[in-house]
mmCIF file of C-alpha atoms in Angstrom:
data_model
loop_
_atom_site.group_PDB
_atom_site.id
_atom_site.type_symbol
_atom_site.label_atom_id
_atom_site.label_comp_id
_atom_site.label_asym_id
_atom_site.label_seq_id
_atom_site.Cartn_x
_atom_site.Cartn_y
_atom_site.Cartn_z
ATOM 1 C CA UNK A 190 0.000 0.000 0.000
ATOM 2 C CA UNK A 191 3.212 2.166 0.490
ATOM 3 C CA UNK A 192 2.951 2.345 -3.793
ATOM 4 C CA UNK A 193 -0.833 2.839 -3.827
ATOM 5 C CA UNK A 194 -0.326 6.409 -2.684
ATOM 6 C CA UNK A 195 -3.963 6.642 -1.254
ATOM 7 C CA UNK A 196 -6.442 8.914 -2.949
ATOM 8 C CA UNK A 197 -4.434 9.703 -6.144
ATOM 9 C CA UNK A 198 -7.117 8.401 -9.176
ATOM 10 C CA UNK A 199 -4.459 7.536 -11.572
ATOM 11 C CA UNK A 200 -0.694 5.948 -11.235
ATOM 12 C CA UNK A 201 2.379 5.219 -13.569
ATOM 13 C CA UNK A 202 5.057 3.083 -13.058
ATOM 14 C CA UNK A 203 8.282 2.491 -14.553
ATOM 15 C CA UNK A 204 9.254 -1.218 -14.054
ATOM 16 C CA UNK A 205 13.585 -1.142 -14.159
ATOM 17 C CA UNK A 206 16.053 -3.492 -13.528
ATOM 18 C CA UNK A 207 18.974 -2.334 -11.607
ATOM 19 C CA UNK A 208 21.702 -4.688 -11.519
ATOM 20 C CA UNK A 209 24.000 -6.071 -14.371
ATOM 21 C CA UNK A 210 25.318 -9.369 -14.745
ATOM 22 C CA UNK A 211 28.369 -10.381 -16.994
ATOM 23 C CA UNK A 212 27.874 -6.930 -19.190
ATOM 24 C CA UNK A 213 24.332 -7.030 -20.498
ATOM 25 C CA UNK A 214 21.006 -8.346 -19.422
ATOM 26 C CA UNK A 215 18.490 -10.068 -21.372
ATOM 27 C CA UNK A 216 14.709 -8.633 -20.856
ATOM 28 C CA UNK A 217 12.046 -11.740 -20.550
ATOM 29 C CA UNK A 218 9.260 -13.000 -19.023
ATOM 30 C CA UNK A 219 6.610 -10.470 -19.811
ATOM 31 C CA UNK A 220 4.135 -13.575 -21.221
ATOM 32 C CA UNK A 221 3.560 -13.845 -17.581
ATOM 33 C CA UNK A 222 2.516 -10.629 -17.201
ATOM 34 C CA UNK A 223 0.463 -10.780 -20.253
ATOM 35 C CA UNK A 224 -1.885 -13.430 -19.021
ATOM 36 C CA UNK A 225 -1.932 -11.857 -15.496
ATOM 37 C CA UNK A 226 -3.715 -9.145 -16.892
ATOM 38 C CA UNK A 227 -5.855 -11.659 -19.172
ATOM 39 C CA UNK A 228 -8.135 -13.042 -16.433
ATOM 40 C CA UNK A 229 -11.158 -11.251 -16.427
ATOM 41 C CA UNK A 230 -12.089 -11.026 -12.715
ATOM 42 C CA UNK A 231 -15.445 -11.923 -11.574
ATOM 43 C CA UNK A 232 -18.149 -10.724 -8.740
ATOM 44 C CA UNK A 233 -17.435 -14.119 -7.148
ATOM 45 C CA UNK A 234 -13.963 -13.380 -6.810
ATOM 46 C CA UNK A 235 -14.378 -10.113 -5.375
ATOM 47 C CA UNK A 236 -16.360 -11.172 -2.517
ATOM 48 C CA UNK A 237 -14.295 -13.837 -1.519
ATOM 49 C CA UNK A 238 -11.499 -11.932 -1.749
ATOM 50 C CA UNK A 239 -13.574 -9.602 0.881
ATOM 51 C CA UNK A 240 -14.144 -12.297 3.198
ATOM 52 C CA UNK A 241 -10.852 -13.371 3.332
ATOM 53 C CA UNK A 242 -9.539 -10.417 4.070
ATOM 54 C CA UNK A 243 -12.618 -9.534 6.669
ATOM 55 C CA UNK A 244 -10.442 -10.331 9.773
ATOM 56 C CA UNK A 245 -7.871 -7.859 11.261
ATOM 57 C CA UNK A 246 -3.741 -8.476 10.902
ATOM 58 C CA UNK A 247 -2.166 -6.994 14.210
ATOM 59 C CA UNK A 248 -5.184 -5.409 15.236
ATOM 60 C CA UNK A 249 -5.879 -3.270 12.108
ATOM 61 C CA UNK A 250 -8.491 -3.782 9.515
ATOM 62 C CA UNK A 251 -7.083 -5.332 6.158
ATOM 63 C CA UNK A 252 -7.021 -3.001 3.097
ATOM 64 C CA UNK A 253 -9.142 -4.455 0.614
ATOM 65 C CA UNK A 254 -11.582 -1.998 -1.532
ATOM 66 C CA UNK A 255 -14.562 -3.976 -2.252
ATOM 67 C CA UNK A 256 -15.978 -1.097 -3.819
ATOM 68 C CA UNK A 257 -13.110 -0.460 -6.516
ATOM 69 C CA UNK A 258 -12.878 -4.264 -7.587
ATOM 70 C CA UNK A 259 -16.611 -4.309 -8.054
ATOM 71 C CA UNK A 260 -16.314 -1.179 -10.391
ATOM 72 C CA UNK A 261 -13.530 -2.785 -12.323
ATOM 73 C CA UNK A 262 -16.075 -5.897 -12.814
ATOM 74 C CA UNK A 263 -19.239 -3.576 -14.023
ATOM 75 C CA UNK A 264 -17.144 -0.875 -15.793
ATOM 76 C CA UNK A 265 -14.517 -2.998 -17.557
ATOM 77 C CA UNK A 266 -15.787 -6.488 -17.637
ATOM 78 C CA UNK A 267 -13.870 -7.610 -15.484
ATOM 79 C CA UNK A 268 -10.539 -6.060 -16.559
ATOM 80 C CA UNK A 269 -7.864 -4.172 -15.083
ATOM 81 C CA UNK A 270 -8.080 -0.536 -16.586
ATOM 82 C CA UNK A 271 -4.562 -0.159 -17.351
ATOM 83 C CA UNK A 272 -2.011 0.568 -20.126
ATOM 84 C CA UNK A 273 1.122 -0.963 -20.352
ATOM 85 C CA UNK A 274 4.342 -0.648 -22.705
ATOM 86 C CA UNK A 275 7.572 -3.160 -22.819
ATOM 87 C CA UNK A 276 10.362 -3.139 -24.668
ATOM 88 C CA UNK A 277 10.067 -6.980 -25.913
ATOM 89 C CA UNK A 278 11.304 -10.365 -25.276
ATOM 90 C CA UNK A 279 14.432 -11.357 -25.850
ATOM 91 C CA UNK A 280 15.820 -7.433 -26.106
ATOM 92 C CA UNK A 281 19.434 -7.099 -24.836
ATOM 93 C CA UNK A 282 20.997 -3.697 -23.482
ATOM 94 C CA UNK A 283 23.586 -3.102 -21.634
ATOM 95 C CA UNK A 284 23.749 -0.237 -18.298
ATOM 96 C CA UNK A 285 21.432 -0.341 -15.660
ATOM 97 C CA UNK A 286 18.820 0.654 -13.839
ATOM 98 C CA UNK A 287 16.974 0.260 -17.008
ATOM 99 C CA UNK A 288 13.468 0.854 -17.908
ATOM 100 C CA UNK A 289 12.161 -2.304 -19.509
ATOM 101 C CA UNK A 290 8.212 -1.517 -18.995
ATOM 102 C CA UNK A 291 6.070 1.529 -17.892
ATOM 103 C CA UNK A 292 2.331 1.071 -16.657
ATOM 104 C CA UNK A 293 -0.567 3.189 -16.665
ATOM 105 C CA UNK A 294 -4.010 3.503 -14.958
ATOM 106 C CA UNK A 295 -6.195 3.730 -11.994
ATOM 107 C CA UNK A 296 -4.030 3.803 -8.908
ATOM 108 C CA UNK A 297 -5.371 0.595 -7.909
ATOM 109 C CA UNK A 298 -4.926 -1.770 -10.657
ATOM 110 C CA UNK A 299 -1.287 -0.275 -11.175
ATOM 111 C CA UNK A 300 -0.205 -1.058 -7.870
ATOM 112 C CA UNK A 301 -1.902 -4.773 -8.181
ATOM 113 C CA UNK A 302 0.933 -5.174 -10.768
ATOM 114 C CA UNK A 303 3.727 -4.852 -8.408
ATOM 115 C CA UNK A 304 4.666 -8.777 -8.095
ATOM 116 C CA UNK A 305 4.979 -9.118 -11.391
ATOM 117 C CA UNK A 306 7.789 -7.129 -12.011
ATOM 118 C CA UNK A 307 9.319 -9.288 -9.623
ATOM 119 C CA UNK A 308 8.407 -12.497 -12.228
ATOM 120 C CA UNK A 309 10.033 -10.419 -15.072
ATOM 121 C CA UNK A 310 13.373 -10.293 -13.031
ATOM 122 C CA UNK A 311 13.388 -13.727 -12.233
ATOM 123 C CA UNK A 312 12.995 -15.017 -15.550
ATOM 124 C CA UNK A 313 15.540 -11.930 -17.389
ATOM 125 C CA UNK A 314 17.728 -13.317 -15.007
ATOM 126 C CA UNK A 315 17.222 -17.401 -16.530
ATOM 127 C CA UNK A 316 17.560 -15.336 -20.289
ATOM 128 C CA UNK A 317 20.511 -13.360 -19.185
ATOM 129 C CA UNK A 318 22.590 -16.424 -17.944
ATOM 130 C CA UNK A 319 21.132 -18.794 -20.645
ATOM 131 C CA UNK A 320 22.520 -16.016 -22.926
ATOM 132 C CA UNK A 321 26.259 -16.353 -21.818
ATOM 133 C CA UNK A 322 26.124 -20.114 -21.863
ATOM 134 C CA UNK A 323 24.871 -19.819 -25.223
ATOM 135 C CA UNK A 324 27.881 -17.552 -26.295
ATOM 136 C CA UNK A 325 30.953 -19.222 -24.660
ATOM 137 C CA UNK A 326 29.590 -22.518 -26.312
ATOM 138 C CA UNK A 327 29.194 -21.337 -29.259
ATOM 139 C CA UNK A 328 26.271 -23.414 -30.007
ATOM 140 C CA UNK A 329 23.039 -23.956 -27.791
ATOM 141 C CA UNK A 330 22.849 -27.643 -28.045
ATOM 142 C CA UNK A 331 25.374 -27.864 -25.974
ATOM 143 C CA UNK A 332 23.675 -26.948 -22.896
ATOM 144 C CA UNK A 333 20.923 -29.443 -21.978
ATOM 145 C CA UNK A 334 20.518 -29.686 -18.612
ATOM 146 C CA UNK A 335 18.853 -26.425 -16.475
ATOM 147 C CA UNK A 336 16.740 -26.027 -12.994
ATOM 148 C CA UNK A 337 13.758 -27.884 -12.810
ATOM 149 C CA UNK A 338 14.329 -29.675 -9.464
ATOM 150 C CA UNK A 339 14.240 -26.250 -8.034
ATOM 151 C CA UNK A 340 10.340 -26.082 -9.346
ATOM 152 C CA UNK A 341 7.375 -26.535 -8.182
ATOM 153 C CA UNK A 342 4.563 -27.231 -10.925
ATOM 154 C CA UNK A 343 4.925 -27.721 -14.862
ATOM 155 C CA UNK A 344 3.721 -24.068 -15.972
ATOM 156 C CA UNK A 345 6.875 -22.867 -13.743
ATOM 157 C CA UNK A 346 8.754 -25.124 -15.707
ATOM 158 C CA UNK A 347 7.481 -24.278 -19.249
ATOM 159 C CA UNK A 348 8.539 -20.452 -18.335
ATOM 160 C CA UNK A 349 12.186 -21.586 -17.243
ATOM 161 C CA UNK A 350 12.362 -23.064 -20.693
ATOM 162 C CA UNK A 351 10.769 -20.560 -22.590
ATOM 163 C CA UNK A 352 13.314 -17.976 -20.956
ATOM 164 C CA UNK A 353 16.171 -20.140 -21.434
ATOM 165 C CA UNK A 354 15.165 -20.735 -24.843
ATOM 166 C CA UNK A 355 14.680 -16.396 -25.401
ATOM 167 C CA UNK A 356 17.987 -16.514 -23.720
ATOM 168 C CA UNK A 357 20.515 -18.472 -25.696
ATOM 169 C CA UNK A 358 18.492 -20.890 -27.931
ATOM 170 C CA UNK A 359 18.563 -24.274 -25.188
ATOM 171 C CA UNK A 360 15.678 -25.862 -25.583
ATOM 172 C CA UNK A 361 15.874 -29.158 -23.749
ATOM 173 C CA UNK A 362 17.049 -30.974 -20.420
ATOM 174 C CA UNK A 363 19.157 -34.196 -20.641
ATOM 175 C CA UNK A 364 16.095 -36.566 -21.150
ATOM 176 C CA UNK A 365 13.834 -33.733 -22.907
ATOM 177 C CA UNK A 366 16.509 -34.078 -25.600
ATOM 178 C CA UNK A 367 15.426 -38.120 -25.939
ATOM 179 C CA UNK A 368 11.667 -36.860 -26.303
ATOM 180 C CA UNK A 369 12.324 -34.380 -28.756
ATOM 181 C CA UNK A 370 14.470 -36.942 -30.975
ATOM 182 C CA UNK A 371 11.646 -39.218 -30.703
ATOM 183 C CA UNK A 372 9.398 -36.567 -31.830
ATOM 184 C CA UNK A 373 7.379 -36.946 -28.683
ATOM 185 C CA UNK A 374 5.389 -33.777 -27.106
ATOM 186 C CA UNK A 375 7.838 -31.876 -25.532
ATOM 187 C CA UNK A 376 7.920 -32.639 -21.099
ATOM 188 C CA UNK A 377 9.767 -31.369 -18.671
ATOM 189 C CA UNK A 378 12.090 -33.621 -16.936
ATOM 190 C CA UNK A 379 15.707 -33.870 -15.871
ATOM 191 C CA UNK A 380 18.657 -36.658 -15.318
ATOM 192 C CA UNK A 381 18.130 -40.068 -14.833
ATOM 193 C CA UNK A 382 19.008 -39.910 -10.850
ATOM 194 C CA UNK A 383 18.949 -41.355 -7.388
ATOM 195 C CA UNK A 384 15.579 -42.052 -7.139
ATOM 196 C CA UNK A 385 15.829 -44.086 -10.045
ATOM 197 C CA UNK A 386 18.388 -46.226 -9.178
ATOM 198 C CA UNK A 387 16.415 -46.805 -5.346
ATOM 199 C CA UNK A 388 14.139 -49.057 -7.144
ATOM 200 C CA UNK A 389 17.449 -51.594 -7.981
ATOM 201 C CA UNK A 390 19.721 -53.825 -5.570
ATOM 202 C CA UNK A 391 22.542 -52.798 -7.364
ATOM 203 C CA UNK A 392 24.016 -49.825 -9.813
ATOM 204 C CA UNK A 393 24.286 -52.551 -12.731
ATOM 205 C CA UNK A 394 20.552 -54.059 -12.488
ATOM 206 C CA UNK A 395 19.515 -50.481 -12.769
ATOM 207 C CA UNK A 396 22.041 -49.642 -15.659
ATOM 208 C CA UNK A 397 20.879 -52.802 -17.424
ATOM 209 C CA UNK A 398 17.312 -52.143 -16.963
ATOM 210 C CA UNK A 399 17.450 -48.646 -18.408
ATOM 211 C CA UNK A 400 20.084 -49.261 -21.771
ATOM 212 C CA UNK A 401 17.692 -52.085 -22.456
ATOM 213 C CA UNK A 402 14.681 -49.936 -22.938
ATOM 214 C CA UNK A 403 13.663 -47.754 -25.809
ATOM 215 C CA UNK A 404 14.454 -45.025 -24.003
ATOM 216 C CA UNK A 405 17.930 -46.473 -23.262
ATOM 217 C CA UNK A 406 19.965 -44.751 -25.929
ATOM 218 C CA UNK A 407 18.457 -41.121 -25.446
ATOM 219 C CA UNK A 408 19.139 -41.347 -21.360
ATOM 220 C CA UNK A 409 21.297 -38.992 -19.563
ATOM 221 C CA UNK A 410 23.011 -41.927 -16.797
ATOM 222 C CA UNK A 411 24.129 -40.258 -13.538
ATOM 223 C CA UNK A 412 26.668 -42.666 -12.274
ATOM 224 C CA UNK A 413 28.022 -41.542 -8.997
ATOM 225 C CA UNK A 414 25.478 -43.204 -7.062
ATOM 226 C CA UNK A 415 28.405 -45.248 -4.837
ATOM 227 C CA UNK A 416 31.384 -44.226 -6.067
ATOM 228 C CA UNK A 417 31.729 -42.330 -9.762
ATOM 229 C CA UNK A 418 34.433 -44.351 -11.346
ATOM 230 C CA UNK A 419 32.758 -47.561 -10.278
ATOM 231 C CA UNK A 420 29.513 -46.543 -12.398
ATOM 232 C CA UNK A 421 31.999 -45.285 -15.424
ATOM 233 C CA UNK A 422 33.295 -49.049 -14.941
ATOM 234 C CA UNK A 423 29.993 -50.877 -15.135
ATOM 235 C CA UNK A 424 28.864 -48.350 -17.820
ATOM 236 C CA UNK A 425 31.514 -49.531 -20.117
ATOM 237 C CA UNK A 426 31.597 -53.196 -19.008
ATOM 238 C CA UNK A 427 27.761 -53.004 -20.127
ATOM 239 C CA UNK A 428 28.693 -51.221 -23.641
ATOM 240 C CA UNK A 429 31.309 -53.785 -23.872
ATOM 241 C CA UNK A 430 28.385 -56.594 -23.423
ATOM 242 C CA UNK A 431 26.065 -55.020 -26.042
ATOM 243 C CA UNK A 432 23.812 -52.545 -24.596
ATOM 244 C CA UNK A 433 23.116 -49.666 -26.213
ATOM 245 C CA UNK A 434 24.964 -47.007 -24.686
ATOM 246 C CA UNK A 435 23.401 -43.747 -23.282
ATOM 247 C CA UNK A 436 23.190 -40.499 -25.078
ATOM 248 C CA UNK A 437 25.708 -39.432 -22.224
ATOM 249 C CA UNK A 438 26.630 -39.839 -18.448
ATOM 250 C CA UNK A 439 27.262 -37.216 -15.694
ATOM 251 C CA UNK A 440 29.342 -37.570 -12.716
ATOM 252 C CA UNK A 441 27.509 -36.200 -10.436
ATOM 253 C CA UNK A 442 29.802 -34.848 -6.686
ATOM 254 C CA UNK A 443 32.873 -34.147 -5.900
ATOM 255 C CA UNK A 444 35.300 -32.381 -8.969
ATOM 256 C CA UNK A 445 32.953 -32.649 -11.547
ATOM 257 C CA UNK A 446 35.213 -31.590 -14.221
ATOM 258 C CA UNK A 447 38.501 -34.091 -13.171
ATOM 259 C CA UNK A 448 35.752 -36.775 -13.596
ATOM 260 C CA UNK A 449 34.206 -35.889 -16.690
ATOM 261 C CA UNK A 450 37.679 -34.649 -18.574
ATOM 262 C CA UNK A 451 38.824 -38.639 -17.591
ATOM 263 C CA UNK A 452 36.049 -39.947 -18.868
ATOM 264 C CA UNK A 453 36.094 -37.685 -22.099
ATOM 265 C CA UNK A 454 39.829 -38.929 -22.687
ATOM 266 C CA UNK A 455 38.542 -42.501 -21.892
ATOM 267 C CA UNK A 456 35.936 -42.428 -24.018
ATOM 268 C CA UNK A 457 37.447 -40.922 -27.066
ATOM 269 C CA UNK A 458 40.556 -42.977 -26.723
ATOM 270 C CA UNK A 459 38.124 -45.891 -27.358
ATOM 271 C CA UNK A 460 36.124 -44.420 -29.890
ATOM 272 C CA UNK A 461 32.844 -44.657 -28.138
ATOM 273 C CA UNK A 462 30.010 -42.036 -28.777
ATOM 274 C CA UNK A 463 29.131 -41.052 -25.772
ATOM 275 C CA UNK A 464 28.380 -37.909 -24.566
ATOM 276 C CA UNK A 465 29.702 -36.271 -20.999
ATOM 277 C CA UNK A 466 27.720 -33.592 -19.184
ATOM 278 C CA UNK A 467 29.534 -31.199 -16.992
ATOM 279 C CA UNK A 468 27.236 -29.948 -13.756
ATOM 280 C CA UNK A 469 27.522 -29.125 -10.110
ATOM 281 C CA UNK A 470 26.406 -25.954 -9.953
ATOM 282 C CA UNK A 471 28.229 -24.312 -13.109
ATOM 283 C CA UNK A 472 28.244 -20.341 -13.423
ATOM 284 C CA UNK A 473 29.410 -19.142 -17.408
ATOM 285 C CA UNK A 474 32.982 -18.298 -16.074
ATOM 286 C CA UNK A 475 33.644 -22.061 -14.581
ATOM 287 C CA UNK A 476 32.272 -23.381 -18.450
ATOM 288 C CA UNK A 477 34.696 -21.207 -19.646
ATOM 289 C CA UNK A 478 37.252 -22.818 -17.382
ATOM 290 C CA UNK A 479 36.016 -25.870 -18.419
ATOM 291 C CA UNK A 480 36.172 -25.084 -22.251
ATOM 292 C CA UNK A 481 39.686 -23.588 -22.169
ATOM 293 C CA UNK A 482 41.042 -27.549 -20.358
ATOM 294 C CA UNK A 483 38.513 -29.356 -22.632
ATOM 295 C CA UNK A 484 40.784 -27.563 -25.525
ATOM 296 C CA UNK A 485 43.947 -28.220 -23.832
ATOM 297 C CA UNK A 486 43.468 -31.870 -23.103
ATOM 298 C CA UNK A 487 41.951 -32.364 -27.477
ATOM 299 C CA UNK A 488 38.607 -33.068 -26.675
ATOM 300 C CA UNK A 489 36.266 -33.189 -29.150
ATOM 301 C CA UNK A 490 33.517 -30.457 -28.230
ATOM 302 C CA UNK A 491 30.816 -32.411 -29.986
ATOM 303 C CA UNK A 492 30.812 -34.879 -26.774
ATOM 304 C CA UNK A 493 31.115 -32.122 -23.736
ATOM 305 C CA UNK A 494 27.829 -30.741 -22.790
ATOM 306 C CA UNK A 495 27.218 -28.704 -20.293
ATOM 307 C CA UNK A 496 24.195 -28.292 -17.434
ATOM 308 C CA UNK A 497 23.759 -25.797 -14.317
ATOM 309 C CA UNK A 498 20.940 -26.018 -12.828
ATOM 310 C CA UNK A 499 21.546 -22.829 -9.662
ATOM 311 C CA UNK A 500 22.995 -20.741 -11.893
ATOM 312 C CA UNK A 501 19.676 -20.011 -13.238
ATOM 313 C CA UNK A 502 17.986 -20.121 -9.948
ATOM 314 C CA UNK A 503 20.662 -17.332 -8.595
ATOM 315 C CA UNK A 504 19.860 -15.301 -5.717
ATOM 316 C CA UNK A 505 17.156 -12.591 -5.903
ATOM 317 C CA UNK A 506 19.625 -9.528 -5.825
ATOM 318 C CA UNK A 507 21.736 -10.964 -8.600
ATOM 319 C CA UNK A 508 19.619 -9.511 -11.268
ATOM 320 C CA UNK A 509 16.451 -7.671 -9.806
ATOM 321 C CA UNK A 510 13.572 -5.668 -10.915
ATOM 322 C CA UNK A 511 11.952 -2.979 -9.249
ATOM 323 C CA UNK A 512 9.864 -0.131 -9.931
ATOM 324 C CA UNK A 513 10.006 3.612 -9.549
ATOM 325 C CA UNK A 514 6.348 4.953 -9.368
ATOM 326 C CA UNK A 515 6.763 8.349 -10.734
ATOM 327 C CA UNK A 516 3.861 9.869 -11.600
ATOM 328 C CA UNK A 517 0.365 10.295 -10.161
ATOM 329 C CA UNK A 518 -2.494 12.336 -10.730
ATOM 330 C CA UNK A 519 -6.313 12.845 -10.121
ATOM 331 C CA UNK A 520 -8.474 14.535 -12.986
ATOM 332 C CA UNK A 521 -8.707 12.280 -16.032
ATOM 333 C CA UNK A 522 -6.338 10.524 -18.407
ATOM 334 C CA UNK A 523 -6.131 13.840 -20.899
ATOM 335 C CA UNK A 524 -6.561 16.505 -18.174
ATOM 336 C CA UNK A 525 -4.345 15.361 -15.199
ATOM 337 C CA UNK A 526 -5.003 17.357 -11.765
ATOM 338 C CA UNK A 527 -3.137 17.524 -8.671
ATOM 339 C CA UNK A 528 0.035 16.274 -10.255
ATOM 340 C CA UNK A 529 2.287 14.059 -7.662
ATOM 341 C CA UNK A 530 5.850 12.740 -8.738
ATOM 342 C CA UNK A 531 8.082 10.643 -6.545
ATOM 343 C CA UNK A 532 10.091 8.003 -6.354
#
């Protein structure tokens, strides 16, 4: 309610984000917005919103207008009476704080919008870092492994991969990549992991069970699950026996990249297609690392992918979006009274 600025009819906001990461930023996420202000709001949902917010918080009434929401139902249909211009998804720029969206409107409904700006930050952030991936590796498909065991429901996972996909092209997790070679509708999913392998006595009835499936060849096998060079050993003993092998393997703890730069050489020296994803919580300057010794060490790049799942969560003040209402005024959209301007 601090935003609302109490009694002013009509508010604009400038939505900016304020911090920089790696150079430039990538603006995304504004779909969400988009079908926030979709939803066509309802008498029902105006009275329940009363009643729950009938009681008292810390002894003082809560601040819910009944009487505005019901206007916005029988003088808009239902929709919030407000104007808003972006600059775009996918637009890069580089400087900050910079304005990516103003808002304009009844006082009200513009301040309603305040936690989406929040949404838009998260999600420039995912572009902004799927960005740089995209441009050390030279090539999206590269990158196939991302967040979504840090989310909660599949639309939250769609979004991730819409922004990473704004961001720098990647359009798939490690088993995603299976289903979209197999031309099947497009899921969100992740690494073939621990609680896979639960179901099995051993790492080798689980290994077996999963290269003998369709879905054998197009896996992503995490095999750290007792000790990572044991699971590289029954991988290959397996290979060696016939299976099919995996699309590739991860190691999992410990130094991720030692692992996977031995099992690279390994691999190569035998002249096995297989591919080896680096991830433990990879930022763009440790693939960079990564590259550079990949390069050293004559490793094809064709077989070194790449996954980090927290870089994209990253913490809030890495990248946030905030708003500077600037501009309030009673009167009427063409006449403005009582002009107020603040930060």
């Amino acid at each position: 309610f601090m935003a609302c600025l109490p009694g002013k009819r009509y508010a604009g906001q400038h939505v900016i984000i304020r911090k920089q990461i790696g150079g430039y930023t990538v603006a995304c996420g504004f779909w969400k917005w988009l079908e926030f202000l979709s939803h066509q709001i309802t008498k029902e949902e105006v009275d329940l919103t009363a009643d729950f917010f009938s009681g008292k918080h810390n002894d003082f009434p809560r601040q819910f207008d009944k009487a505005y929401w019901y206007h916005v139902v029988d003088d808009f249909d239902g929709y919030l009476p407000v104007k808003i211009s972006y600059v775009g998804e996918g637009v890069t720029f580089t400087g900050v704080p910079f304005p990516v969206a103003e808002i304009y409107g009844e006082t009200p409904a513009v301040w309603l919008n305040e936690p989406m700006y929040i949404q838009i930050g998260h999600l420039s952030h995912i572009a902004t870092i799927a960005a740089q991936f995209s441009e050390i590796l030279g090539d999206p498909w590269r990158f196939i492994e991302v967040m979504f065991r840090a989310l909660h429901n599949k639309e939250e996972c769609d979004d991730v991969l819409l922004a990473v996909l704004v961001g720098g092209g990647i359009i798939s997790t490690s088993n995603d990549l299976g289903a979209f070679i197999n031309g099947a509708p497009f899921k969100s999913a992740g690494t073939t992991g621990h609680c896979y392998y639960q179901q099995y006595n051993t790492l080798k009835e689980a290994l077996v069970a999963l290269l003998g499936s369709p879905l054998g060849k197009y896996s992503t096998v995490l095999l750290d699950v007792y000790k990572h060079e044991h699971g590289f050993e029954e991988l290959q003993h397996l290979i060696d026996e016939g299976y099919a092998p995996p699309f590739a393997e991860r190691p999992d703890s410990g130094d991720t990249l030692k692992m996977g730069m031995h099992d690279l050489t390994a691999l190569q020296d035998k002249d096995k297609i297989i591919n080896v994803v680096f991830e433990d919580g990879y930022k763009p300057a440790d693939v960079l690392k990564a590259e550079i010794i990949r390069k050293q060490y004559g490793l094809s790049k064709d077989r070194a992918l790449y996954g980090a799942g927290s870089a994209f969560v990253g913490p809030r003040h890495a990248l946030e979006t905030a708003y500077k209402a600037s501009y309030f005024h009673d009167g009427n959209f063409n006449t403005p009274e009582n002009i107020v301007e603040t930060m």
